[in-house]
């Protein structure tokens, strides 16, 4: 790789302007190829159009929504917004009806850029004052034609600087309506430059963008560092495990970003003799797990670097060469990160491990990761002061994520705060149990989550998707659990749902809310232990009825809606 040769830029707009006159290949997908120069020109044309479409008016925010797959139009409009001084709201195409309308109107989008494939999603939605642009139409091409000679910097809605609002990125929305996190041009440019330096990305590289661009993973961790380094960008409209290797070969890709479930999909594809025939050097992402990361490197010859960064930008953990297995890394420069008990506000004691690597003091060591140095680069939420205050309470930034820290200061991810389980008065983290269950050679994917105990607290449930041709053998699964030296006595799942596939969010993360909602009342086969240490057996309809009666006697609800 060639190191970045230019100093960092204060704005994304400046990064776009730097590509003017650069005639190397800059932006590709399976149907289009643009040089850096042509991509900058196309962004400038869209910026000029945007300025004409959004004249200043009282209460009119300079916001546009992008309801697009990963087509070249997406990064071109990201560039256009940067040049024009507008902000982009990435709109999730898996949302429907009132929820989709709410995302567009909540972020005050005056222009919505979409494609014909997504038009049915908008049928009948109340979107007052929203101008619709459909990219793959003759009318759209005619609209852009008068701006063909625009140059970067020709048109802007006002002064563009580091503090100019740039991204409104929706969080997952696992509890209530999704929140739109704000990111400025300066924050995005800085994040891109930092990653480009960390991974020595340069003009000879190509970043493969296969995660959805409405999410921060693709924009901040893949597109922005490529832009900062002058690297090429290659797009896949939607993630495809079967096309991954052919894409990285075709595009000569060297870098990509991922989430854990995407890695599991890639590992589930049939192995071949040419799995290492590519230039791919690095994958950067989150939640792959040590087992899958090792399998990925062994098969494809590509290391996966696990990172952690709060979606909102308030905390970051960086991996160093001495990071031990299973750890994420240490606090990034300038962050004062601590693992805190939310009830007492005291720092949790360091983790203690058995010789086999089992966490011995999970109940006291696991807490919420906070940035005590302030709110870091967290720039707030769009029109959600309550959620913003919750993040900033006490002058700290609260990530909403569970971690534990070893005696040397290395941080280990333990799940989300709403993924904590309370079993027999002991706190457990779903992510830790998942990492152990992922070792089972029959499992293609695993998710662990809490279901209510009939009396108090939680019980452990796991959803397991098996490799093709594999069957769930209850005795083999129990023997596997018994052989895991770091599986605590409270960790084995009481309920095991055998699913054809795990439910996913639009960003290819496991949809835990749907799993918790379905509980053990789902349509998939469920195996359970009637008592502690008992053999696993099928959860029959009479057994389900008896369980529901037990919950009712104690005034508790097991949750569950058939079909998940």
mmCIF file of N, CA and C in Angstrom, residues 177-290:
data_model
loop_
_atom_site.group_PDB
_atom_site.id
_atom_site.type_symbol
_atom_site.label_atom_id
_atom_site.label_comp_id
_atom_site.label_asym_id
_atom_site.label_seq_id
_atom_site.Cartn_x
_atom_site.Cartn_y
_atom_site.Cartn_z
ATOM 1 N N UNK A 177 -38.420 4.891 18.418
ATOM 2 C CA UNK A 177 -38.105 5.357 17.071
ATOM 3 C C UNK A 177 -36.608 5.614 16.941
ATOM 4 N N UNK A 178 -36.032 5.349 15.767
ATOM 5 C CA UNK A 178 -34.599 5.609 15.581
ATOM 6 C C UNK A 178 -34.261 7.074 15.809
ATOM 7 N N UNK A 179 -33.081 7.301 16.364
ATOM 8 C CA UNK A 179 -32.585 8.650 16.586
ATOM 9 C C UNK A 179 -31.616 8.998 15.464
ATOM 10 N N UNK A 180 -31.619 10.250 15.047
ATOM 11 C CA UNK A 180 -30.729 10.700 13.980
ATOM 12 C C UNK A 180 -29.528 11.401 14.605
ATOM 13 N N UNK A 181 -28.380 10.717 14.583
ATOM 14 C CA UNK A 181 -27.156 11.287 15.138
ATOM 15 C C UNK A 181 -26.546 12.269 14.142
ATOM 16 N N UNK A 182 -26.050 13.384 14.655
ATOM 17 C CA UNK A 182 -25.487 14.446 13.827
ATOM 18 C C UNK A 182 -23.971 14.285 13.686
ATOM 19 N N UNK A 183 -23.484 14.482 12.486
ATOM 20 C CA UNK A 183 -22.042 14.530 12.248
ATOM 21 C C UNK A 183 -21.739 15.711 11.335
ATOM 22 N N UNK A 184 -20.727 16.478 11.700
ATOM 23 C CA UNK A 184 -20.327 17.637 10.908
ATOM 24 C C UNK A 184 -19.317 17.221 9.845
ATOM 25 N N UNK A 185 -19.077 18.132 8.893
ATOM 26 C CA UNK A 185 -18.064 17.853 7.870
ATOM 27 C C UNK A 185 -16.688 17.650 8.492
ATOM 28 N N UNK A 186 -16.377 18.437 9.489
ATOM 29 C CA UNK A 186 -15.076 18.287 10.131
ATOM 30 C C UNK A 186 -14.909 16.941 10.795
ATOM 31 N N UNK A 187 -15.977 16.459 11.461
ATOM 32 C CA UNK A 187 -15.899 15.166 12.147
ATOM 33 C C UNK A 187 -15.720 14.026 11.158
ATOM 34 N N UNK A 188 -16.434 14.069 10.035
ATOM 35 C CA UNK A 188 -16.336 12.994 9.043
ATOM 36 C C UNK A 188 -14.975 13.026 8.354
ATOM 37 N N UNK A 189 -14.502 14.226 7.997
ATOM 38 C CA UNK A 189 -13.183 14.338 7.363
ATOM 39 C C UNK A 189 -12.093 13.850 8.304
ATOM 40 N N UNK A 190 -12.206 14.193 9.583
ATOM 41 C CA UNK A 190 -11.203 13.772 10.562
ATOM 42 C C UNK A 190 -11.222 12.261 10.765
ATOM 43 N N UNK A 191 -12.428 11.684 10.848
ATOM 44 C CA UNK A 191 -12.522 10.233 11.012
ATOM 45 C C UNK A 191 -11.940 9.507 9.811
ATOM 46 N N UNK A 192 -12.230 9.997 8.603
ATOM 47 C CA UNK A 192 -11.682 9.372 7.410
ATOM 48 C C UNK A 192 -10.169 9.433 7.374
ATOM 49 N N UNK A 193 -9.610 10.589 7.722
ATOM 50 C CA UNK A 193 -8.155 10.741 7.712
ATOM 51 C C UNK A 193 -7.502 9.834 8.745
ATOM 52 N N UNK A 194 -8.139 9.709 9.927
ATOM 53 C CA UNK A 194 -7.574 8.868 10.984
ATOM 54 C C UNK A 194 -7.515 7.403 10.555
ATOM 55 N N UNK A 195 -8.579 6.917 9.916
ATOM 56 C CA UNK A 195 -8.584 5.528 9.459
ATOM 57 C C UNK A 195 -7.617 5.317 8.303
ATOM 58 N N UNK A 196 -7.520 6.297 7.412
ATOM 59 C CA UNK A 196 -6.568 6.178 6.311
ATOM 60 C C UNK A 196 -5.139 6.074 6.844
ATOM 61 N N UNK A 197 -4.826 6.858 7.887
ATOM 62 C CA UNK A 197 -3.494 6.766 8.498
ATOM 63 C C UNK A 197 -3.304 5.420 9.196
ATOM 64 N N UNK A 198 -4.317 4.998 9.950
ATOM 65 C CA UNK A 198 -4.199 3.761 10.725
ATOM 66 C C UNK A 198 -3.945 2.554 9.841
ATOM 67 N N UNK A 199 -4.551 2.538 8.645
ATOM 68 C CA UNK A 199 -4.429 1.382 7.766
ATOM 69 C C UNK A 199 -3.545 1.649 6.553
ATOM 70 N N UNK A 200 -2.818 2.768 6.587
ATOM 71 C CA UNK A 200 -1.879 3.118 5.505
ATOM 72 C C UNK A 200 -2.542 3.041 4.139
ATOM 73 N N UNK A 201 -3.770 3.525 4.062
ATOM 74 C CA UNK A 201 -4.495 3.554 2.790
ATOM 75 C C UNK A 201 -3.952 4.676 1.919
ATOM 76 N N UNK A 202 -3.787 4.399 0.635
ATOM 77 C CA UNK A 202 -3.246 5.396 -0.270
ATOM 78 C C UNK A 202 -3.908 5.363 -1.634
ATOM 79 N N UNK A 203 -3.413 6.147 -2.573
ATOM 80 C CA UNK A 203 -4.038 6.259 -3.899
ATOM 81 C C UNK A 203 -4.071 4.960 -4.699
ATOM 82 N N UNK A 204 -3.232 3.990 -4.353
ATOM 83 C CA UNK A 204 -3.216 2.733 -5.099
ATOM 84 C C UNK A 204 -4.232 1.726 -4.580
ATOM 85 N N UNK A 205 -4.949 2.080 -3.551
ATOM 86 C CA UNK A 205 -5.918 1.164 -2.957
ATOM 87 C C UNK A 205 -7.300 1.326 -3.576
ATOM 88 N N UNK A 206 -8.120 0.308 -3.365
ATOM 89 C CA UNK A 206 -9.529 0.372 -3.722
ATOM 90 C C UNK A 206 -10.344 -0.137 -2.533
ATOM 91 N N UNK A 207 -11.272 0.685 -2.069
ATOM 92 C CA UNK A 207 -12.154 0.307 -0.967
ATOM 93 C C UNK A 207 -13.439 -0.288 -1.543
ATOM 94 N N UNK A 208 -13.745 -1.486 -1.102
ATOM 95 C CA UNK A 208 -14.961 -2.178 -1.541
ATOM 96 C C UNK A 208 -16.073 -1.858 -0.534
ATOM 97 N N UNK A 209 -17.112 -1.191 -0.998
ATOM 98 C CA UNK A 209 -18.216 -0.766 -0.134
ATOM 99 C C UNK A 209 -19.400 -1.691 -0.396
ATOM 100 N N UNK A 210 -19.574 -2.667 0.489
ATOM 101 C CA UNK A 210 -20.662 -3.624 0.332
ATOM 102 C C UNK A 210 -21.678 -3.546 1.463
ATOM 103 N N UNK A 211 -21.368 -2.828 2.539
ATOM 104 C CA UNK A 211 -22.343 -2.565 3.592
ATOM 105 C C UNK A 211 -23.230 -1.391 3.161
ATOM 106 N N UNK A 212 -24.483 -1.321 3.603
ATOM 107 C CA UNK A 212 -25.387 -0.272 3.118
ATOM 108 C C UNK A 212 -24.926 1.123 3.506
ATOM 109 N N UNK A 213 -24.969 2.026 2.541
ATOM 110 C CA UNK A 213 -24.423 3.359 2.758
ATOM 111 C C UNK A 213 -25.333 4.271 3.571
ATOM 112 N N UNK A 214 -26.566 3.834 3.866
ATOM 113 C CA UNK A 214 -27.371 4.661 4.766
ATOM 114 C C UNK A 214 -26.896 4.518 6.208
ATOM 115 N N UNK A 215 -25.941 3.612 6.458
ATOM 116 C CA UNK A 215 -25.426 3.373 7.795
ATOM 117 C C UNK A 215 -24.015 3.935 7.918
ATOM 118 N N UNK A 216 -23.638 4.317 9.128
ATOM 119 C CA UNK A 216 -22.339 4.934 9.344
ATOM 120 C C UNK A 216 -21.164 4.042 9.030
ATOM 121 N N UNK A 217 -21.328 2.714 9.164
ATOM 122 C CA UNK A 217 -20.227 1.796 8.886
ATOM 123 C C UNK A 217 -19.649 2.048 7.501
ATOM 124 N N UNK A 218 -20.508 2.079 6.484
ATOM 125 C CA UNK A 218 -20.039 2.220 5.107
ATOM 126 C C UNK A 218 -19.519 3.617 4.818
ATOM 127 N N UNK A 219 -20.191 4.637 5.328
ATOM 128 C CA UNK A 219 -19.816 6.013 4.991
ATOM 129 C C UNK A 219 -18.568 6.452 5.744
ATOM 130 N N UNK A 220 -18.556 6.253 7.060
ATOM 131 C CA UNK A 220 -17.465 6.801 7.871
ATOM 132 C C UNK A 220 -16.243 5.899 7.877
ATOM 133 N N UNK A 221 -16.442 4.578 7.832
ATOM 134 C CA UNK A 221 -15.298 3.665 7.938
ATOM 135 C C UNK A 221 -14.814 3.143 6.597
ATOM 136 N N UNK A 222 -15.530 3.408 5.502
ATOM 137 C CA UNK A 222 -15.119 2.883 4.193
ATOM 138 C C UNK A 222 -14.999 4.005 3.168
ATOM 139 N N UNK A 223 -16.095 4.737 2.940
ATOM 140 C CA UNK A 223 -16.068 5.810 1.932
ATOM 141 C C UNK A 223 -15.168 6.962 2.359
ATOM 142 N N UNK A 224 -15.298 7.435 3.600
ATOM 143 C CA UNK A 224 -14.536 8.610 4.040
ATOM 144 C C UNK A 224 -13.024 8.365 4.039
ATOM 145 N N UNK A 225 -12.514 7.248 4.549
ATOM 146 C CA UNK A 225 -11.058 7.053 4.457
ATOM 147 C C UNK A 225 -10.555 6.913 3.028
ATOM 148 N N UNK A 226 -11.371 6.335 2.143
ATOM 149 C CA UNK A 226 -10.963 6.280 0.734
ATOM 150 C C UNK A 226 -10.857 7.682 0.165
ATOM 151 N N UNK A 227 -11.833 8.515 0.473
ATOM 152 C CA UNK A 227 -11.818 9.892 -0.004
ATOM 153 C C UNK A 227 -10.606 10.633 0.544
ATOM 154 N N UNK A 228 -10.309 10.438 1.833
ATOM 155 C CA UNK A 228 -9.178 11.133 2.449
ATOM 156 C C UNK A 228 -7.851 10.706 1.829
ATOM 157 N N UNK A 229 -7.757 9.445 1.414
ATOM 158 C CA UNK A 229 -6.496 8.922 0.889
ATOM 159 C C UNK A 229 -6.385 9.016 -0.620
ATOM 160 N N UNK A 230 -7.458 9.414 -1.302
ATOM 161 C CA UNK A 230 -7.436 9.401 -2.751
ATOM 162 C C UNK A 230 -7.525 8.011 -3.327
ATOM 163 N N UNK A 231 -8.078 7.072 -2.541
ATOM 164 C CA UNK A 231 -8.217 5.690 -2.998
ATOM 165 C C UNK A 231 -9.449 5.539 -3.876
ATOM 166 N N UNK A 232 -9.495 4.469 -4.657
ATOM 167 C CA UNK A 232 -10.675 4.171 -5.439
ATOM 168 C C UNK A 232 -11.781 3.588 -4.577
ATOM 169 N N UNK A 233 -13.003 3.680 -5.083
ATOM 170 C CA UNK A 233 -14.176 3.164 -4.388
ATOM 171 C C UNK A 233 -14.923 2.243 -5.347
ATOM 172 N N UNK A 234 -15.237 1.035 -4.875
ATOM 173 C CA UNK A 234 -16.009 0.078 -5.654
ATOM 174 C C UNK A 234 -17.256 -0.286 -4.867
ATOM 175 N N UNK A 235 -18.385 -0.348 -5.540
ATOM 176 C CA UNK A 235 -19.676 -0.507 -4.875
ATOM 177 C C UNK A 235 -20.343 -1.827 -5.239
ATOM 178 N N UNK A 236 -21.019 -2.404 -4.268
ATOM 179 C CA UNK A 236 -21.968 -3.484 -4.497
ATOM 180 C C UNK A 236 -23.320 -2.967 -4.007
ATOM 181 N N UNK A 237 -24.333 -3.009 -4.885
ATOM 182 C CA UNK A 237 -25.630 -2.404 -4.572
ATOM 183 C C UNK A 237 -26.186 -2.901 -3.252
ATOM 184 N N UNK A 238 -26.115 -4.204 -3.035
ATOM 185 C CA UNK A 238 -26.498 -4.805 -1.763
ATOM 186 C C UNK A 238 -25.533 -5.937 -1.478
ATOM 187 N N UNK A 239 -25.229 -6.143 -0.226
ATOM 188 C CA UNK A 239 -24.260 -7.165 0.149
ATOM 189 C C UNK A 239 -24.658 -8.518 -0.424
ATOM 190 N N UNK A 240 -23.680 -9.197 -1.007
ATOM 191 C CA UNK A 240 -23.896 -10.525 -1.571
ATOM 192 C C UNK A 240 -22.692 -11.390 -1.228
ATOM 193 N N UNK A 241 -22.914 -12.421 -0.421
ATOM 194 C CA UNK A 241 -21.815 -13.324 -0.067
ATOM 195 C C UNK A 241 -21.316 -14.074 -1.290
ATOM 196 N N UNK A 242 -22.227 -14.476 -2.176
ATOM 197 C CA UNK A 242 -21.830 -15.269 -3.338
ATOM 198 C C UNK A 242 -21.026 -14.461 -4.351
ATOM 199 N N UNK A 243 -21.176 -13.134 -4.353
ATOM 200 C CA UNK A 243 -20.464 -12.296 -5.321
ATOM 201 C C UNK A 243 -19.257 -11.586 -4.718
ATOM 202 N N UNK A 244 -19.014 -11.814 -3.435
ATOM 203 C CA UNK A 244 -17.969 -11.075 -2.742
ATOM 204 C C UNK A 244 -16.605 -11.279 -3.404
ATOM 205 N N UNK A 245 -16.183 -12.531 -3.563
ATOM 206 C CA UNK A 245 -14.849 -12.785 -4.114
ATOM 207 C C UNK A 245 -14.723 -12.325 -5.559
ATOM 208 N N UNK A 246 -15.745 -12.553 -6.364
ATOM 209 C CA UNK A 246 -15.663 -12.099 -7.756
ATOM 210 C C UNK A 246 -15.577 -10.585 -7.821
ATOM 211 N N UNK A 247 -16.268 -9.891 -6.912
ATOM 212 C CA UNK A 247 -16.185 -8.431 -6.872
ATOM 213 C C UNK A 247 -14.784 -7.953 -6.502
ATOM 214 N N UNK A 248 -14.224 -8.503 -5.409
ATOM 215 C CA UNK A 248 -12.926 -7.991 -4.963
ATOM 216 C C UNK A 248 -11.846 -8.292 -6.000
ATOM 217 N N UNK A 249 -12.023 -9.372 -6.773
ATOM 218 C CA UNK A 249 -11.069 -9.641 -7.858
ATOM 219 C C UNK A 249 -11.273 -8.651 -9.008
ATOM 220 N N UNK A 250 -12.537 -8.462 -9.406
ATOM 221 C CA UNK A 250 -12.845 -7.572 -10.535
ATOM 222 C C UNK A 250 -12.381 -6.147 -10.246
ATOM 223 N N UNK A 251 -12.611 -5.694 -9.031
ATOM 224 C CA UNK A 251 -12.289 -4.311 -8.682
ATOM 225 C C UNK A 251 -10.873 -4.160 -8.130
ATOM 226 N N UNK A 252 -10.164 -5.277 -7.957
ATOM 227 C CA UNK A 252 -8.822 -5.236 -7.380
ATOM 228 C C UNK A 252 -8.859 -4.572 -6.003
ATOM 229 N N UNK A 253 -9.866 -4.936 -5.210
ATOM 230 C CA UNK A 253 -10.092 -4.289 -3.920
ATOM 231 C C UNK A 253 -9.050 -4.710 -2.893
ATOM 232 N N UNK A 254 -8.718 -3.785 -2.005
ATOM 233 C CA UNK A 254 -7.720 -4.047 -0.963
ATOM 234 C C UNK A 254 -8.282 -3.907 0.443
ATOM 235 N N UNK A 255 -9.464 -3.338 0.597
ATOM 236 C CA UNK A 255 -10.002 -3.007 1.925
ATOM 237 C C UNK A 255 -11.517 -3.090 1.860
ATOM 238 N N UNK A 256 -12.134 -3.544 2.951
ATOM 239 C CA UNK A 256 -13.591 -3.520 3.038
ATOM 240 C C UNK A 256 -13.993 -3.400 4.501
ATOM 241 N N UNK A 257 -15.230 -3.043 4.730
ATOM 242 C CA UNK A 257 -15.774 -3.046 6.084
ATOM 243 C C UNK A 257 -16.861 -4.100 6.183
ATOM 244 N N UNK A 258 -17.141 -4.511 7.413
ATOM 245 C CA UNK A 258 -18.074 -5.613 7.626
ATOM 246 C C UNK A 258 -18.801 -5.438 8.952
ATOM 247 N N UNK A 259 -19.846 -6.225 9.137
ATOM 248 C CA UNK A 259 -20.424 -6.515 10.450
ATOM 249 C C UNK A 259 -20.356 -8.035 10.601
ATOM 250 N N UNK A 260 -20.511 -8.503 11.841
ATOM 251 C CA UNK A 260 -20.275 -9.904 12.128
ATOM 252 C C UNK A 260 -21.091 -10.866 11.294
ATOM 253 N N UNK A 261 -22.359 -10.554 11.079
ATOM 254 C CA UNK A 261 -23.205 -11.489 10.361
ATOM 255 C C UNK A 261 -22.757 -11.633 8.896
ATOM 256 N N UNK A 262 -22.267 -10.552 8.295
ATOM 257 C CA UNK A 262 -21.772 -10.641 6.924
ATOM 258 C C UNK A 262 -20.589 -11.605 6.838
ATOM 259 N N UNK A 263 -19.733 -11.593 7.846
ATOM 260 C CA UNK A 263 -18.598 -12.519 7.874
ATOM 261 C C UNK A 263 -19.105 -13.957 7.955
ATOM 262 N N UNK A 264 -20.139 -14.186 8.755
ATOM 263 C CA UNK A 264 -20.707 -15.532 8.849
ATOM 264 C C UNK A 264 -21.262 -15.980 7.499
ATOM 265 N N UNK A 265 -21.909 -15.092 6.784
ATOM 266 C CA UNK A 265 -22.407 -15.423 5.446
ATOM 267 C C UNK A 265 -21.262 -15.810 4.511
ATOM 268 N N UNK A 266 -20.161 -15.061 4.571
ATOM 269 C CA UNK A 266 -19.033 -15.353 3.698
ATOM 270 C C UNK A 266 -18.411 -16.709 4.032
ATOM 271 N N UNK A 267 -18.316 -17.016 5.320
ATOM 272 C CA UNK A 267 -17.752 -18.296 5.724
ATOM 273 C C UNK A 267 -18.660 -19.457 5.359
ATOM 274 N N UNK A 268 -19.951 -19.186 5.186
ATOM 275 C CA UNK A 268 -20.901 -20.246 4.845
ATOM 276 C C UNK A 268 -20.888 -20.583 3.354
ATOM 277 N N UNK A 269 -20.217 -19.779 2.521
ATOM 278 C CA UNK A 269 -20.127 -20.096 1.087
ATOM 279 C C UNK A 269 -19.195 -21.288 0.892
ATOM 280 N N UNK A 270 -19.390 -22.062 -0.165
ATOM 281 C CA UNK A 270 -18.537 -23.239 -0.381
ATOM 282 C C UNK A 270 -17.073 -22.834 -0.583
ATOM 283 N N UNK A 271 -16.150 -23.487 0.114
ATOM 284 C CA UNK A 271 -14.725 -23.176 -0.107
ATOM 285 C C UNK A 271 -14.296 -23.561 -1.516
ATOM 286 N N UNK A 272 -13.283 -22.853 -2.009
ATOM 287 C CA UNK A 272 -12.779 -23.138 -3.349
ATOM 288 C C UNK A 272 -11.278 -22.997 -3.398
ATOM 289 N N UNK A 273 -10.664 -23.512 -4.433
ATOM 290 C CA UNK A 273 -9.192 -23.461 -4.524
ATOM 291 C C UNK A 273 -8.647 -22.059 -4.756
ATOM 292 N N UNK A 274 -9.518 -21.115 -5.122
ATOM 293 C CA UNK A 274 -9.050 -19.760 -5.437
ATOM 294 C C UNK A 274 -9.482 -18.743 -4.381
ATOM 295 N N UNK A 275 -9.764 -19.206 -3.172
ATOM 296 C CA UNK A 275 -10.240 -18.304 -2.125
ATOM 297 C C UNK A 275 -9.223 -17.226 -1.759
ATOM 298 N N UNK A 276 -7.954 -17.470 -2.050
ATOM 299 C CA UNK A 276 -6.917 -16.483 -1.712
ATOM 300 C C UNK A 276 -6.402 -15.737 -2.948
ATOM 301 N N UNK A 277 -7.064 -15.916 -4.058
ATOM 302 C CA UNK A 277 -6.625 -15.249 -5.291
ATOM 303 C C UNK A 277 -7.247 -13.853 -5.358
ATOM 304 N N UNK A 278 -6.663 -12.909 -4.650
ATOM 305 C CA UNK A 278 -7.158 -11.530 -4.620
ATOM 306 C C UNK A 278 -6.096 -10.655 -3.971
ATOM 307 N N UNK A 279 -6.324 -9.356 -3.992
ATOM 308 C CA UNK A 279 -5.399 -8.408 -3.344
ATOM 309 C C UNK A 279 -5.931 -7.882 -2.023
ATOM 310 N N UNK A 280 -7.050 -8.400 -1.602
ATOM 311 C CA UNK A 280 -7.662 -7.912 -0.375
ATOM 312 C C UNK A 280 -6.698 -8.076 0.795
ATOM 313 N N UNK A 281 -6.446 -6.996 1.488
ATOM 314 C CA UNK A 281 -5.457 -7.013 2.562
ATOM 315 C C UNK A 281 -6.052 -6.895 3.950
ATOM 316 N N UNK A 282 -7.248 -6.312 4.045
ATOM 317 C CA UNK A 282 -7.749 -5.971 5.376
ATOM 318 C C UNK A 282 -9.255 -5.822 5.363
ATOM 319 N N UNK A 283 -9.890 -6.316 6.421
ATOM 320 C CA UNK A 283 -11.279 -6.012 6.687
ATOM 321 C C UNK A 283 -11.378 -5.319 8.027
ATOM 322 N N UNK A 284 -12.192 -4.297 8.114
ATOM 323 C CA UNK A 284 -12.350 -3.530 9.356
ATOM 324 C C UNK A 284 -13.824 -3.489 9.717
ATOM 325 N N UNK A 285 -14.137 -3.860 10.951
ATOM 326 C CA UNK A 285 -15.543 -3.874 11.331
ATOM 327 C C UNK A 285 -15.739 -4.208 12.779
ATOM 328 N N UNK A 286 -16.872 -4.830 13.053
ATOM 329 C CA UNK A 286 -17.228 -5.087 14.441
ATOM 330 C C UNK A 286 -18.050 -6.354 14.555
ATOM 331 N N UNK A 287 -17.928 -6.990 15.707
ATOM 332 C CA UNK A 287 -18.766 -8.124 16.115
ATOM 333 C C UNK A 287 -18.588 -9.365 15.246
ATOM 334 N N UNK A 288 -17.396 -9.553 14.683
ATOM 335 C CA UNK A 288 -17.154 -10.803 13.963
ATOM 336 C C UNK A 288 -16.889 -11.943 14.935
ATOM 337 N N UNK A 289 -16.262 -11.659 16.059
ATOM 338 C CA UNK A 289 -15.924 -12.702 17.016
ATOM 339 C C UNK A 289 -14.588 -13.333 16.675
ATOM 340 N N UNK A 290 -13.865 -13.759 17.709
ATOM 341 C CA UNK A 290 -12.526 -14.294 17.512
ATOM 342 C C UNK A 290 -12.539 -15.566 16.666
#
